[in-house]
Short mmCIF file of C-alpha atoms in Angstrom, two decimals:
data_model
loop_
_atom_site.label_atom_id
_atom_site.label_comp_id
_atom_site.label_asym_id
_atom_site.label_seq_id
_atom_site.Cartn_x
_atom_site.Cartn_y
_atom_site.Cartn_z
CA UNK A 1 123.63 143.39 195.63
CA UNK A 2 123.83 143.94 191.80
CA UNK A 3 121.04 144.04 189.53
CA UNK A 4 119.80 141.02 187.81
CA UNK A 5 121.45 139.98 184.33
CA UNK A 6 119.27 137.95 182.10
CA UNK A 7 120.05 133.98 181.41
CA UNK A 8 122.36 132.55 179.51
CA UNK A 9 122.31 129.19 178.51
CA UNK A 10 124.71 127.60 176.86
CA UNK A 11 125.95 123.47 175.88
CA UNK A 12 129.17 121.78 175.69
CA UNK A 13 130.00 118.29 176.10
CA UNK A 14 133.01 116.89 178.51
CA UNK A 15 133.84 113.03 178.64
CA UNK A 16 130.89 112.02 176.49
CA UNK A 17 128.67 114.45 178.91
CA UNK A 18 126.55 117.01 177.44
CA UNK A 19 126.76 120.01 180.14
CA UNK A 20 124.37 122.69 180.11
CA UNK A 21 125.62 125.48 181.67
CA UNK A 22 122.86 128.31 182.87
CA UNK A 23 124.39 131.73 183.39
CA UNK A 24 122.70 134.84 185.29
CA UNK A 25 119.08 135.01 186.32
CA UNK A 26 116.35 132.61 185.28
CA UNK A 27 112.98 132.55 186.28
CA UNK A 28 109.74 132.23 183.75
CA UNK A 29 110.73 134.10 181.12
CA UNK A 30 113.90 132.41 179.97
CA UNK A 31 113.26 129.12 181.51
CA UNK A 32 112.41 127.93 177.87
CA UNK A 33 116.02 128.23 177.11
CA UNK A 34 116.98 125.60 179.40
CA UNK A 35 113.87 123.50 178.48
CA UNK A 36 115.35 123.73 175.30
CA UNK A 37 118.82 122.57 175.97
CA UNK A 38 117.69 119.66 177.71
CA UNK A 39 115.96 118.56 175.05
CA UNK A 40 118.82 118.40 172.68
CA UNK A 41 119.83 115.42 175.32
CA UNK A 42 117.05 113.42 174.36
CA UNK A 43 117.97 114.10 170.51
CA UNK A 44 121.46 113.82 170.48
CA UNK A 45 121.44 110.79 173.62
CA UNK A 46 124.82 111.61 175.42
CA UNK A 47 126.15 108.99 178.22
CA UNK A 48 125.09 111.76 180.87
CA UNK A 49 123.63 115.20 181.26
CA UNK A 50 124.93 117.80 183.46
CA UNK A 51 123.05 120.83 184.30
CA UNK A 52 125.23 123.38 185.81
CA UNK A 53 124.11 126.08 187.86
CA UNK A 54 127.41 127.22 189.30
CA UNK A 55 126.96 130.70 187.25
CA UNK A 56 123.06 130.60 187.93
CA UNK A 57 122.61 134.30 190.47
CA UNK A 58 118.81 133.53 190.66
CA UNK A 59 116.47 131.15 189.92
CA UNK A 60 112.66 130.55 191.04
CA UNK A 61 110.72 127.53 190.83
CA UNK A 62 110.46 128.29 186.70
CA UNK A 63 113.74 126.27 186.79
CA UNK A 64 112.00 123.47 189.08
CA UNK A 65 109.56 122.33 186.30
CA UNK A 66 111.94 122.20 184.04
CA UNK A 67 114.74 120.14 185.77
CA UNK A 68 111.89 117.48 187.24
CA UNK A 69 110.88 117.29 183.32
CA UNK A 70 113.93 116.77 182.50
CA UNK A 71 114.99 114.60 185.26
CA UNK A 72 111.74 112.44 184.09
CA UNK A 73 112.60 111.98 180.93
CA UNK A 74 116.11 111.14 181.50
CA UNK A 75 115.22 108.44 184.06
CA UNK A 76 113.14 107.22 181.01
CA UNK A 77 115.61 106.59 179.05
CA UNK A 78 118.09 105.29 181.54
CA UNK A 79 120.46 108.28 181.71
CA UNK A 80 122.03 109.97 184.10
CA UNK A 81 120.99 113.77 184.87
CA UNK A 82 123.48 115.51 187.53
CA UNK A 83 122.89 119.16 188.99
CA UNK A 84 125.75 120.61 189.64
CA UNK A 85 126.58 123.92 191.35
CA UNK A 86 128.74 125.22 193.77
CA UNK A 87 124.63 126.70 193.83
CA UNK A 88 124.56 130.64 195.20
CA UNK A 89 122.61 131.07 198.10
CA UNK A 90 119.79 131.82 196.14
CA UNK A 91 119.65 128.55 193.97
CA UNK A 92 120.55 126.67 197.73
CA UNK A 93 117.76 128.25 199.37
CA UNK A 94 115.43 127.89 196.37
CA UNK A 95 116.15 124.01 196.85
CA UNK A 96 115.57 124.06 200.67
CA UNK A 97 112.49 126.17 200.94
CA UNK A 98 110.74 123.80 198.21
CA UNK A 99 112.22 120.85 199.78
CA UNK A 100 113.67 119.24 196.00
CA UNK A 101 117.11 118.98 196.81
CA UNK A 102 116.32 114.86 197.05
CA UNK A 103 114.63 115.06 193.47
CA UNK A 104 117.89 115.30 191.88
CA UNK A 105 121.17 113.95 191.95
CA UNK A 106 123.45 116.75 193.17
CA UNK A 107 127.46 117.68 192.90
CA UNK A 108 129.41 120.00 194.05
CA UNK A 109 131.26 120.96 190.45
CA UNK A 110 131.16 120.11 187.14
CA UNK A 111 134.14 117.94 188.18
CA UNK A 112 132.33 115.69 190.71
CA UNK A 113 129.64 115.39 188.19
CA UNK A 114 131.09 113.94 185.48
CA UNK A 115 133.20 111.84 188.00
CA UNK A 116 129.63 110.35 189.61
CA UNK A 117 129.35 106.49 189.40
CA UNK A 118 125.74 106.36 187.11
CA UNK A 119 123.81 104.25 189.64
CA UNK A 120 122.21 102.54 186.48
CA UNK A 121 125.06 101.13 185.02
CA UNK A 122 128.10 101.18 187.82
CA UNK A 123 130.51 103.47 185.70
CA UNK B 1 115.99 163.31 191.17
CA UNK B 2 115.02 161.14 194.43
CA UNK B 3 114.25 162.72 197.74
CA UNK B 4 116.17 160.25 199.89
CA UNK B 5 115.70 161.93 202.81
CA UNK B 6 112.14 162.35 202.51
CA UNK B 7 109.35 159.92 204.32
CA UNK B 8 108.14 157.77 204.15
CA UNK B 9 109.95 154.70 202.61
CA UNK B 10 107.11 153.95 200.35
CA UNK B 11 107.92 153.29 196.57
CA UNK B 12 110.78 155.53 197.14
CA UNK B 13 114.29 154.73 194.97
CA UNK B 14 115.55 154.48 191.60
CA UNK B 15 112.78 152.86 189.19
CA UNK B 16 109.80 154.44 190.96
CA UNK B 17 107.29 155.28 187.94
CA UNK B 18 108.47 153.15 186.23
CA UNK B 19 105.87 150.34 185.85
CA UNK B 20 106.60 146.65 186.54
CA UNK B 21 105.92 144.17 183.87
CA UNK B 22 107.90 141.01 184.71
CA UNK B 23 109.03 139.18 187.37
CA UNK B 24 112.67 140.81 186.07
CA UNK B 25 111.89 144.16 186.23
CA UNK B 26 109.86 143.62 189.85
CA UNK B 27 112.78 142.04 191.39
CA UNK B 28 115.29 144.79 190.04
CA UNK B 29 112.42 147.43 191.73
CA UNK B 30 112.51 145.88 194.96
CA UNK B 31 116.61 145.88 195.16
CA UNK B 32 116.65 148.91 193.84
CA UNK B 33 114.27 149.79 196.96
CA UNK B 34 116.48 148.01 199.61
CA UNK B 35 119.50 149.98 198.16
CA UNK B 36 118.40 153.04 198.16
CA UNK B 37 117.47 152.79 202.16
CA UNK B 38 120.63 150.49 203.03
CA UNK B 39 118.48 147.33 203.70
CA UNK B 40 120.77 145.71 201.43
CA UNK B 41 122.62 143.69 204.46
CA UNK B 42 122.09 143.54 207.77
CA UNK B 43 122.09 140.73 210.19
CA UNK B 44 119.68 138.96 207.61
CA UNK B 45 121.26 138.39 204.28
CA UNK B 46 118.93 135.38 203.77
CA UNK B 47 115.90 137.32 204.26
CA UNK B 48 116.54 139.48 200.87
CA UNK B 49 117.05 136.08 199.06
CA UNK B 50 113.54 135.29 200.25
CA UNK B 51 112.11 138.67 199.44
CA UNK B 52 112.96 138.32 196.18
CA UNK B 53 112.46 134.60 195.50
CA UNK B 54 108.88 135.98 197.02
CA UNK B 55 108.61 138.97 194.58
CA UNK B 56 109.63 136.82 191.44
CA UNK B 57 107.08 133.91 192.12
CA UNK B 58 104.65 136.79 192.63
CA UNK B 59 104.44 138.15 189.29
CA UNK B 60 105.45 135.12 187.85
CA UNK B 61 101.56 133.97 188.91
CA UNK B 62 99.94 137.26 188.05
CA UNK B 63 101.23 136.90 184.41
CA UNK B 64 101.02 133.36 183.65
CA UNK B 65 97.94 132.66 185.42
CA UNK B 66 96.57 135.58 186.51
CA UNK B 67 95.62 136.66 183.06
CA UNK B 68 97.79 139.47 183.55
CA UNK B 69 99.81 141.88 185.71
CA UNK B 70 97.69 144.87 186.49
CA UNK B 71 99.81 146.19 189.23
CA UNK B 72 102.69 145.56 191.81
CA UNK B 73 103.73 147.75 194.70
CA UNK B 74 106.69 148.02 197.13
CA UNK B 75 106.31 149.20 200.35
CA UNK B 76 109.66 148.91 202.79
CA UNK B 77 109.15 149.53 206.80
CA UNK B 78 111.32 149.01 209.85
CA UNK B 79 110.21 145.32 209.52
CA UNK B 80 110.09 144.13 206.37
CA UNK B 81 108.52 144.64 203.16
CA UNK B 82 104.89 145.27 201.81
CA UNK B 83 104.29 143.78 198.44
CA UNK B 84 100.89 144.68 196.34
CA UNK B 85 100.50 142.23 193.07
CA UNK B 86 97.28 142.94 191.15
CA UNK B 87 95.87 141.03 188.35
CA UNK B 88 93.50 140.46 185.92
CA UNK B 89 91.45 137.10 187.47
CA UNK B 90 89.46 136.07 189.47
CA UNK B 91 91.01 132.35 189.69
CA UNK B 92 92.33 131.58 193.12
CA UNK B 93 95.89 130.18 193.98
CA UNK B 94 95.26 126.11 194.09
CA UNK B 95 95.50 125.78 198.08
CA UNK B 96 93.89 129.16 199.43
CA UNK B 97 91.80 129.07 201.99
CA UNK B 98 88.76 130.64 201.65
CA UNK B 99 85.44 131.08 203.41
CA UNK B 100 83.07 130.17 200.36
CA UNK B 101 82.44 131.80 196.90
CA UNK B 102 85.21 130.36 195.57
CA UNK B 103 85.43 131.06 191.32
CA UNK B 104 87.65 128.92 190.83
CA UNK B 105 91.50 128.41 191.53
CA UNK B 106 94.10 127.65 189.05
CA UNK B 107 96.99 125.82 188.57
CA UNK B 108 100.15 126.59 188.97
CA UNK B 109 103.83 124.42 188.63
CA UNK B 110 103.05 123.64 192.34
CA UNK B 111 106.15 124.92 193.88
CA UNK B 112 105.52 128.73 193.75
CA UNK B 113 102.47 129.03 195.88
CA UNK B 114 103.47 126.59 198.23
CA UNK B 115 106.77 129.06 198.72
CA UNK B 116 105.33 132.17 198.94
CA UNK B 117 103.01 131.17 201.99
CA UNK B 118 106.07 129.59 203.49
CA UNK B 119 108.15 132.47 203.44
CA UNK B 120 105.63 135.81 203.67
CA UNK B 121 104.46 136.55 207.08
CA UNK B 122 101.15 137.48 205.62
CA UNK B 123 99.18 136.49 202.43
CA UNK B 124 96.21 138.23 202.24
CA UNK B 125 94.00 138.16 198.49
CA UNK B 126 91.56 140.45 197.89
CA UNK B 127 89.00 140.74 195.13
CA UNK B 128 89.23 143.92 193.26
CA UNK B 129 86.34 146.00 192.59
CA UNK B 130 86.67 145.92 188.38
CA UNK B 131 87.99 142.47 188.29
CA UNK B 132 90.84 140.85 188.90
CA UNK B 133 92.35 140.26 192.45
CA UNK B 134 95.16 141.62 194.85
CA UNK B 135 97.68 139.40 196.46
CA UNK B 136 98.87 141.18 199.38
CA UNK B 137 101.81 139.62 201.40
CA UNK B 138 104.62 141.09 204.21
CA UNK B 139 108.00 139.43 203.73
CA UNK B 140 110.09 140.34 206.99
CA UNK B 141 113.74 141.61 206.79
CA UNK B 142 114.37 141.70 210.66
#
């Protein structure tokens, strides 16, 4: 059980998909860093987002608020949002306990994210 | 340096004295805690990730709406773990249940209060005598 190591968040793009990849622990201190990333998806309008927690330790319901914002405002605009992991036990119990696993649209990898049929458009 | 082998298990490990001030720093306290009395384990790995999912939402109240952390406290026993959060309000989690007086609750993001009473055993919040409140809670480890 190591000690906690502060966020990281960083953005790429794969296949047209801006993926936002959140490293370490994040709770309400450094959630704005991810608020922030997801916002350059509304500026910059990619086919699909994908948030990707598979590096995320920790994370408390700080991270919650932001992805249903985020989520919101995607479904707004008619694009796709993806969370993928493999999640850490923390991240997987985080979902259960709070019972939002069926807020978002889940995957297993980055992979299987960006490989998703968008239920808006079929592709 | 730390008497280990001292009783009892109260605030005792690496960080002691060192005071809390975010949910970070609280959650490094309490494994630091566990570690230091081999409670890292056990046949309940899934009850750490709730003690500190528990700890961070915790503090994470006290300092965004709790107008401050004033305190937080540690306590490990055969069972679980103790955890004292003190602030600086008098605002109530949305949801408590009270008997009357109520000053007033606040809002949270929704998600954090709603976890911590799922997961603690106990959630106990006390007025404190200059202002302010304590949230007490027991988080079992068994």
């Amino acid at each position: 059980m190591s000690d906690g190591a502060e966020a990281t968040v960083t953005r790429g793009t794969a296949r047209d998909a801006l993926v936002v990849r959140v490293g370490g622990d994040i709770d309400h201190a450094s959630a704005f860093r991810l608020e922030e990333a997801l916002s350059l998806a509304h500026r910059t309008g990619p086919e699909r987002t994908v948030v990707d927690l598979s590096a995320t330790d920790f994370a408390d319901s700080s991270i919650l608020h932001v992805l249903l914002e985020a989520q919101r405002a995607h479904r707004a605009r008619g694009t796709l949002m993806v969370v993928c992991g493999p999640f850490s036990d923390i991240v997987r119990r985080l979902f259960d306990v709070t019972g939002t696993e069926g807020f978002f649209v889940l995957a297993d990898s980055v992979g299987a994210a960006l490989e998703l049929p968008d239920p808006a458009t079929g592709r | 340096m730390n008497p280990a082998n001292s009783t009892p298990a109260a605030d005792r490990g690496p960080g002691t004295g060192a005071a809390v001030t975010s949910a970070a720093a609280a959650r490094d306290h309490v494994r630091a805690l566990l570690r230091a009395h081999g409670r890292t384990g056990g046949p309940n790995p899934d009850a750490v990730i709730d003690l500190l999912l528990v700890v961070s939402e915790l503090v994470t109240n006290a300092i965004r709406h709790g107008d401050g952390l004033a305190g937080f406290d540690a306590t490990l026993t055969d069972a679980g773990v103790r955890l004292a959060v003190r602030d600086h309000s008098d605002a109530l989690p949305a949801r408590t249940h009270t008997t009357g007086g109520i000053p007033g609750t606040h809002r949270t993001n929704g998600y954090g209060w709603p976890l911590i009473v799922r997961l603690c055993d106990s959630v106990v919040v006390e007025p404190r005598p200059g202002g302010g409140k304590t949230i007490r809670v027991f988080v079992p480890l068994a």
